[in-house]
Amino acid sequence: MTLYTSKAVAQWLGLTERRIRQMRDAGIIRETKPGLYDMKPTVQAYLAYLRNNTGDLNQQRAELTKTKKELAKLELDERKGDLHRTEDIEQALTTMLMNFRTKVMSMPAKLAKTLAGMSDNAEIYDLLKKETDEALDELSDYGTAFAVQEGTDDGRTDEEPE
């Protein structure tokens, strides 16, 4: 049996001597004697290693392609307006709730003087109902809350002048 150096094995396999040492250290190929290799088992071990890793590589490529496809679909859905980023949803909800809070908090000051002069329960009811409906409308109109995100980068819509 003829034994070969790592340099000869590297030349046979089209690799560098360093790669041969790395494969030896990883247990992919084995030395017959320190620094010497039997060519047949070494080539067989290297081919088995390539077969195993090629399957893994193909699987990784398939997963990468699938992930890229999913990402492209998400980006398309976002551009079509069928999907919104979490930050946009949080901002819209914050805007809606802050506007609602402002309207509700301003009701007593806005209505106190008017209500003090009213004696008809139906008129008082109608006025309070109108004001509460306006405040609640703020919560039902998510389009207004998203208006800032759908505009330009500085918060203006395309129709507003600079």
C-alpha atoms as an extended CHARMM CRD file, in Angstrom:
* protein
*
       162  EXT
         1         1  MET       CA              0.0000000000        0.0000000000        0.0000000000  PROA      1               0.0000000000
         2         2  THR       CA              1.3850000000        3.3510000000       -1.0600000000  PROA      2               0.0000000000
         3         3  LEU       CA              0.9580000000        6.2810000000        1.3090000000  PROA      3               0.0000000000
         4         4  TYR       CA              0.7870000000        9.9000000000        0.1720000000  PROA      4               0.0000000000
         5         5  THR       CA              1.5230000000       13.2450000000        1.8000000000  PROA      5               0.0000000000
         6         6  SER       CA             -1.1270000000       15.9000000000        2.3510000000  PROA      6               0.0000000000
         7         7  LYS       CA              0.4040000000       17.7990000000       -0.5760000000  PROA      7               0.0000000000
         8         8  ALA       CA             -0.1810000000       14.8570000000       -2.9370000000  PROA      8               0.0000000000
         9         9  VAL       CA             -3.7250000000       14.2930000000       -1.6160000000  PROA      9               0.0000000000
        10        10  ALA       CA             -4.4590000000       17.9960000000       -2.0350000000  PROA      10              0.0000000000
        11        11  GLN       CA             -3.2980000000       17.8830000000       -5.6470000000  PROA      11              0.0000000000
        12        12  TRP       CA             -5.4040000000       14.7840000000       -6.3560000000  PROA      12              0.0000000000
        13        13  LEU       CA             -8.5440000000       16.3080000000       -4.8490000000  PROA      13              0.0000000000
        14        14  GLY       CA             -7.9450000000       19.8210000000       -6.1790000000  PROA      14              0.0000000000
        15        15  LEU       CA             -7.7430000000       21.2890000000       -2.6830000000  PROA      15              0.0000000000
        16        16  THR       CA             -5.1440000000       23.1140000000       -0.6350000000  PROA      16              0.0000000000
        17        17  GLU       CA             -2.9400000000       21.4010000000        1.9220000000  PROA      17              0.0000000000
        18        18  ARG       CA             -4.5830000000       23.5590000000        4.5750000000  PROA      18              0.0000000000
        19        19  ARG       CA             -8.0320000000       22.2510000000        3.5740000000  PROA      19              0.0000000000
        20        20  ILE       CA             -6.7270000000       18.6770000000        3.8190000000  PROA      20              0.0000000000
        21        21  ARG       CA             -5.5260000000       19.3860000000        7.3880000000  PROA      21              0.0000000000
        22        22  GLN       CA             -8.8890000000       20.9700000000        8.2360000000  PROA      22              0.0000000000
        23        23  MET       CA            -10.7260000000       17.9100000000        6.9410000000  PROA      23              0.0000000000
        24        24  ARG       CA             -8.3850000000       15.6500000000        8.9210000000  PROA      24              0.0000000000
        25        25  ASP       CA             -9.0060000000       17.6890000000       12.0790000000  PROA      25              0.0000000000
        26        26  ALA       CA            -12.7690000000       17.5340000000       11.4770000000  PROA      26              0.0000000000
        27        27  GLY       CA            -12.5870000000       13.7260000000       11.0970000000  PROA      27              0.0000000000
        28        28  ILE       CA            -13.6780000000       13.7270000000        7.4630000000  PROA      28              0.0000000000
        29        29  ILE       CA            -10.5000000000       11.9800000000        6.2880000000  PROA      29              0.0000000000
        30        30  ARG       CA             -8.0030000000        9.9640000000        8.3350000000  PROA      30              0.0000000000
        31        31  GLU       CA             -4.2590000000        9.6590000000        8.2860000000  PROA      31              0.0000000000
        32        32  THR       CA             -2.8610000000        6.1470000000        8.0040000000  PROA      32              0.0000000000
        33        33  LYS       CA              0.3770000000        7.2960000000        9.6100000000  PROA      33              0.0000000000
        34        34  PRO       CA              1.1630000000       10.7880000000       10.8940000000  PROA      34              0.0000000000
        35        35  GLY       CA              1.1950000000       13.0780000000        7.8300000000  PROA      35              0.0000000000
        36        36  LEU       CA              0.5410000000       10.2110000000        5.3740000000  PROA      36              0.0000000000
        37        37  TYR       CA             -2.7030000000        9.0900000000        3.7450000000  PROA      37              0.0000000000
        38        38  ASP       CA             -3.8870000000        5.9920000000        1.8810000000  PROA      38              0.0000000000
        39        39  MET       CA             -5.3440000000        7.4970000000       -1.2990000000  PROA      39              0.0000000000
        40        40  LYS       CA             -8.2980000000        5.1170000000       -1.8680000000  PROA      40              0.0000000000
        41        41  PRO       CA            -10.0070000000        5.4900000000        1.5620000000  PROA      41              0.0000000000
        42        42  THR       CA             -9.1930000000        9.1920000000        1.5650000000  PROA      42              0.0000000000
        43        43  VAL       CA            -10.8780000000        9.7840000000       -1.8120000000  PROA      43              0.0000000000
        44        44  GLN       CA            -13.8580000000        7.6260000000       -0.7630000000  PROA      44              0.0000000000
        45        45  ALA       CA            -14.2550000000        9.5650000000        2.4940000000  PROA      45              0.0000000000
        46        46  TYR       CA            -14.0200000000       12.8700000000        0.6320000000  PROA      46              0.0000000000
        47        47  LEU       CA            -16.6590000000       11.7770000000       -1.9140000000  PROA      47              0.0000000000
        48        48  ALA       CA            -18.9820000000       10.6190000000        0.8830000000  PROA      48              0.0000000000
        49        49  TYR       CA            -18.4930000000       13.9900000000        2.5670000000  PROA      49              0.0000000000
        50        50  LEU       CA            -19.3880000000       15.7930000000       -0.6820000000  PROA      50              0.0000000000
        51        51  ARG       CA            -22.5050000000       13.6580000000       -1.1920000000  PROA      51              0.0000000000
        52        52  ASN       CA            -23.7580000000       14.3730000000        2.3310000000  PROA      52              0.0000000000
        53        53  ASN       CA            -23.0550000000       18.0820000000        2.1720000000  PROA      53              0.0000000000
        54        54  THR       CA            -24.4710000000       18.5130000000       -1.3240000000  PROA      54              0.0000000000
        55        55  GLY       CA            -27.8440000000       17.2860000000       -0.0390000000  PROA      55              0.0000000000
        56        56  ASP       CA            -27.6370000000       19.7680000000        2.8150000000  PROA      56              0.0000000000
        57        57  LEU       CA            -26.6530000000       22.5070000000        0.4030000000  PROA      57              0.0000000000
        58        58  ASN       CA            -29.6050000000       21.7580000000       -1.8710000000  PROA      58              0.0000000000
        59        59  GLN       CA            -31.9360000000       21.7960000000        1.1270000000  PROA      59              0.0000000000
        60        60  GLN       CA            -30.4800000000       25.1080000000        2.2910000000  PROA      60              0.0000000000
        61        61  ARG       CA            -30.9180000000       26.5750000000       -1.1900000000  PROA      61              0.0000000000
        62        62  ALA       CA            -34.5380000000       25.4000000000       -1.2820000000  PROA      62              0.0000000000
        63        63  GLU       CA            -35.1960000000       26.9540000000        2.1390000000  PROA      63              0.0000000000
        64        64  LEU       CA            -33.5340000000       30.1980000000        1.0520000000  PROA      64              0.0000000000
        65        65  THR       CA            -35.6370000000       30.3090000000       -2.1200000000  PROA      65              0.0000000000
        66        66  LYS       CA            -38.7980000000       29.6730000000       -0.0870000000  PROA      66              0.0000000000
        67        67  THR       CA            -37.8760000000       32.4090000000        2.3860000000  PROA      67              0.0000000000
        68        68  LYS       CA            -37.1520000000       34.8830000000       -0.4150000000  PROA      68              0.0000000000
        69        69  LYS       CA            -40.5180000000       34.0550000000       -1.9970000000  PROA      69              0.0000000000
        70        70  GLU       CA            -42.3380000000       34.6220000000        1.3130000000  PROA      70              0.0000000000
        71        71  LEU       CA            -40.4910000000       37.9010000000        1.8500000000  PROA      71              0.0000000000
        72        72  ALA       CA            -41.3880000000       39.1080000000       -1.6560000000  PROA      72              0.0000000000
        73        73  LYS       CA            -45.0570000000       38.2660000000       -1.0140000000  PROA      73              0.0000000000
        74        74  LEU       CA            -45.0190000000       40.1680000000        2.2850000000  PROA      74              0.0000000000
        75        75  GLU       CA            -43.4290000000       43.1980000000        0.6130000000  PROA      75              0.0000000000
        76        76  LEU       CA            -46.0260000000       43.0850000000       -2.1640000000  PROA      76              0.0000000000
        77        77  ASP       CA            -48.8710000000       42.8130000000        0.3570000000  PROA      77              0.0000000000
        78        78  GLU       CA            -47.4310000000       45.7810000000        2.2630000000  PROA      78              0.0000000000
        79        79  ARG       CA            -47.1980000000       47.8820000000       -0.9150000000  PROA      79              0.0000000000
        80        80  LYS       CA            -50.7740000000       46.9670000000       -1.8680000000  PROA      80              0.0000000000
        81        81  GLY       CA            -51.9570000000       48.0280000000        1.5770000000  PROA      81              0.0000000000
        82        82  ASP       CA            -53.0700000000       44.5250000000        2.5480000000  PROA      82              0.0000000000
        83        83  LEU       CA            -50.3790000000       44.3130000000        5.2210000000  PROA      83              0.0000000000
        84        84  HSD       CA            -49.1240000000       46.9080000000        7.7100000000  PROA      84              0.0000000000
        85        85  ARG       CA            -45.9510000000       47.0220000000        9.7540000000  PROA      85              0.0000000000
        86        86  THR       CA            -46.3040000000       46.7160000000       13.5190000000  PROA      86              0.0000000000
        87        87  GLU       CA            -44.8670000000       50.2100000000       13.9980000000  PROA      87              0.0000000000
        88        88  ASP       CA            -47.5520000000       51.6650000000       11.7280000000  PROA      88              0.0000000000
        89        89  ILE       CA            -50.3360000000       49.8950000000       13.6350000000  PROA      89              0.0000000000
        90        90  GLU       CA            -48.9500000000       51.0650000000       16.9800000000  PROA      90              0.0000000000
        91        91  GLN       CA            -48.6820000000       54.6480000000       15.7200000000  PROA      91              0.0000000000
        92        92  ALA       CA            -52.2030000000       54.5890000000       14.2800000000  PROA      92              0.0000000000
        93        93  LEU       CA            -53.7130000000       53.2160000000       17.4740000000  PROA      93              0.0000000000
        94        94  THR       CA            -51.8150000000       55.7320000000       19.5730000000  PROA      94              0.0000000000
        95        95  THR       CA            -53.0480000000       58.5630000000       17.3520000000  PROA      95              0.0000000000
        96        96  MET       CA            -56.6510000000       57.3300000000       17.4970000000  PROA      96              0.0000000000
        97        97  LEU       CA            -56.6430000000       56.8740000000       21.2580000000  PROA      97              0.0000000000
        98        98  MET       CA            -54.9450000000       60.2150000000       21.9400000000  PROA      98              0.0000000000
        99        99  ASN       CA            -57.4870000000       62.0340000000       19.7490000000  PROA      99              0.0000000000
       100       100  PHE       CA            -60.3330000000       60.1940000000       21.4780000000  PROA      100             0.0000000000
       101       101  ARG       CA            -58.9080000000       61.0280000000       24.9030000000  PROA      101             0.0000000000
       102       102  THR       CA            -58.5600000000       64.7000000000       23.9540000000  PROA      102             0.0000000000
       103       103  LYS       CA            -62.1780000000       64.8920000000       22.7980000000  PROA      103             0.0000000000
       104       104  VAL       CA            -63.5220000000       63.1630000000       25.8940000000  PROA      104             0.0000000000
       105       105  MET       CA            -61.3800000000       65.2710000000       28.2380000000  PROA      105             0.0000000000
       106       106  SER       CA            -62.5520000000       68.4920000000       26.5670000000  PROA      106             0.0000000000
       107       107  MET       CA            -66.2760000000       67.6750000000       26.8720000000  PROA      107             0.0000000000
       108       108  PRO       CA            -66.8230000000       69.0220000000       30.4010000000  PROA      108             0.0000000000
       109       109  ALA       CA            -65.2210000000       72.3920000000       29.6460000000  PROA      109             0.0000000000
       110       110  LYS       CA            -66.9210000000       72.6270000000       26.2700000000  PROA      110             0.0000000000
       111       111  LEU       CA            -70.4100000000       71.6830000000       27.4800000000  PROA      111             0.0000000000
       112       112  ALA       CA            -70.5770000000       72.9710000000       31.0690000000  PROA      112             0.0000000000
       113       113  LYS       CA            -71.8020000000       76.4730000000       30.2600000000  PROA      113             0.0000000000
       114       114  THR       CA            -74.3120000000       75.2650000000       27.6630000000  PROA      114             0.0000000000
       115       115  LEU       CA            -75.6920000000       72.5110000000       29.8860000000  PROA      115             0.0000000000
       116       116  ALA       CA            -76.0110000000       74.8810000000       32.8570000000  PROA      116             0.0000000000
       117       117  GLY       CA            -78.5150000000       76.9910000000       30.8960000000  PROA      117             0.0000000000
       118       118  MET       CA            -80.5680000000       74.0080000000       29.6660000000  PROA      118             0.0000000000
       119       119  SER       CA            -83.5610000000       72.5820000000       31.4840000000  PROA      119             0.0000000000
       120       120  ASP       CA            -85.0580000000       70.2630000000       28.8650000000  PROA      120             0.0000000000
       121       121  ASN       CA            -83.7910000000       66.6990000000       29.3560000000  PROA      121             0.0000000000
       122       122  ALA       CA            -84.2700000000       65.8880000000       25.6680000000  PROA      122             0.0000000000
       123       123  GLU       CA            -82.0500000000       68.8100000000       24.6050000000  PROA      123             0.0000000000
       124       124  ILE       CA            -79.3980000000       67.8420000000       27.1800000000  PROA      124             0.0000000000
       125       125  TYR       CA            -79.5310000000       64.2360000000       25.9650000000  PROA      125             0.0000000000
       126       126  ASP       CA            -79.2380000000       65.2990000000       22.2930000000  PROA      126             0.0000000000
       127       127  LEU       CA            -76.2560000000       67.5590000000       23.0020000000  PROA      127             0.0000000000
       128       128  LEU       CA            -74.4240000000       64.9070000000       25.0560000000  PROA      128             0.0000000000
       129       129  LYS       CA            -75.2410000000       62.2360000000       22.4620000000  PROA      129             0.0000000000
       130       130  LYS       CA            -73.8740000000       64.4270000000       19.6440000000  PROA      130             0.0000000000
       131       131  GLU       CA            -70.6170000000       65.0730000000       21.5260000000  PROA      131             0.0000000000
       132       132  THR       CA            -70.0880000000       61.4450000000       22.5390000000  PROA      132             0.0000000000
       133       133  ASP       CA            -70.8380000000       60.2660000000       18.9980000000  PROA      133             0.0000000000
       134       134  GLU       CA            -68.1960000000       62.6620000000       17.6410000000  PROA      134             0.0000000000
       135       135  ALA       CA            -65.6640000000       61.3190000000       20.1130000000  PROA      135             0.0000000000
       136       136  LEU       CA            -66.5520000000       57.7120000000       19.2910000000  PROA      136             0.0000000000
       137       137  ASP       CA            -66.3270000000       58.4260000000       15.5550000000  PROA      137             0.0000000000
       138       138  GLU       CA            -62.6360000000       59.0670000000       16.1860000000  PROA      138             0.0000000000
       139       139  LEU       CA            -62.2530000000       55.4030000000       17.1380000000  PROA      139             0.0000000000
       140       140  SER       CA            -64.1280000000       54.1090000000       14.1100000000  PROA      140             0.0000000000
       141       141  ASP       CA            -62.0960000000       56.0070000000       11.5020000000  PROA      141             0.0000000000
       142       142  TYR       CA            -58.7830000000       54.1700000000       11.2830000000  PROA      142             0.0000000000
       143       143  GLY       CA            -58.1360000000       55.7670000000        7.8820000000  PROA      143             0.0000000000
       144       144  THR       CA            -57.4880000000       59.1090000000        9.5770000000  PROA      144             0.0000000000
       145       145  ALA       CA            -55.0300000000       57.4940000000       11.9710000000  PROA      145             0.0000000000
       146       146  PHE       CA            -53.1380000000       55.8900000000        9.0730000000  PROA      146             0.0000000000
       147       147  ALA       CA            -53.0890000000       59.1230000000        7.0550000000  PROA      147             0.0000000000
       148       148  VAL       CA            -49.7040000000       60.1890000000        8.4300000000  PROA      148             0.0000000000
       149       149  GLN       CA            -48.0840000000       56.8470000000        7.5700000000  PROA      149             0.0000000000
       150       150  GLU       CA            -49.4870000000       56.8460000000        4.0280000000  PROA      150             0.0000000000
       151       151  GLY       CA            -48.1910000000       60.3540000000        3.3120000000  PROA      151             0.0000000000
       152       152  THR       CA            -44.6640000000       61.4000000000        2.5260000000  PROA      152             0.0000000000
       153       153  ASP       CA            -41.7170000000       60.7960000000        4.8250000000  PROA      153             0.0000000000
       154       154  ASP       CA            -42.2290000000       64.0820000000        6.6680000000  PROA      154             0.0000000000
       155       155  GLY       CA            -45.8920000000       63.3660000000        7.4580000000  PROA      155             0.0000000000
       156       156  ARG       CA            -47.4490000000       65.4500000000        4.6270000000  PROA      156             0.0000000000
       157       157  THR       CA            -49.7270000000       63.8740000000        2.0720000000  PROA      157             0.0000000000
       158       158  ASP       CA            -48.9590000000       64.3570000000       -1.5990000000  PROA      158             0.0000000000
       159       159  GLU       CA            -51.6160000000       67.0830000000       -1.9030000000  PROA      159             0.0000000000
       160       160  GLU       CA            -50.1660000000       69.3350000000        0.8100000000  PROA      160             0.0000000000
       161       161  PRO       CA            -47.7450000000       72.0500000000       -0.2990000000  PROA      161             0.0000000000
       162       162  GLU       CA            -44.1850000000       72.0910000000        1.0180000000  PROA      162             0.0000000000
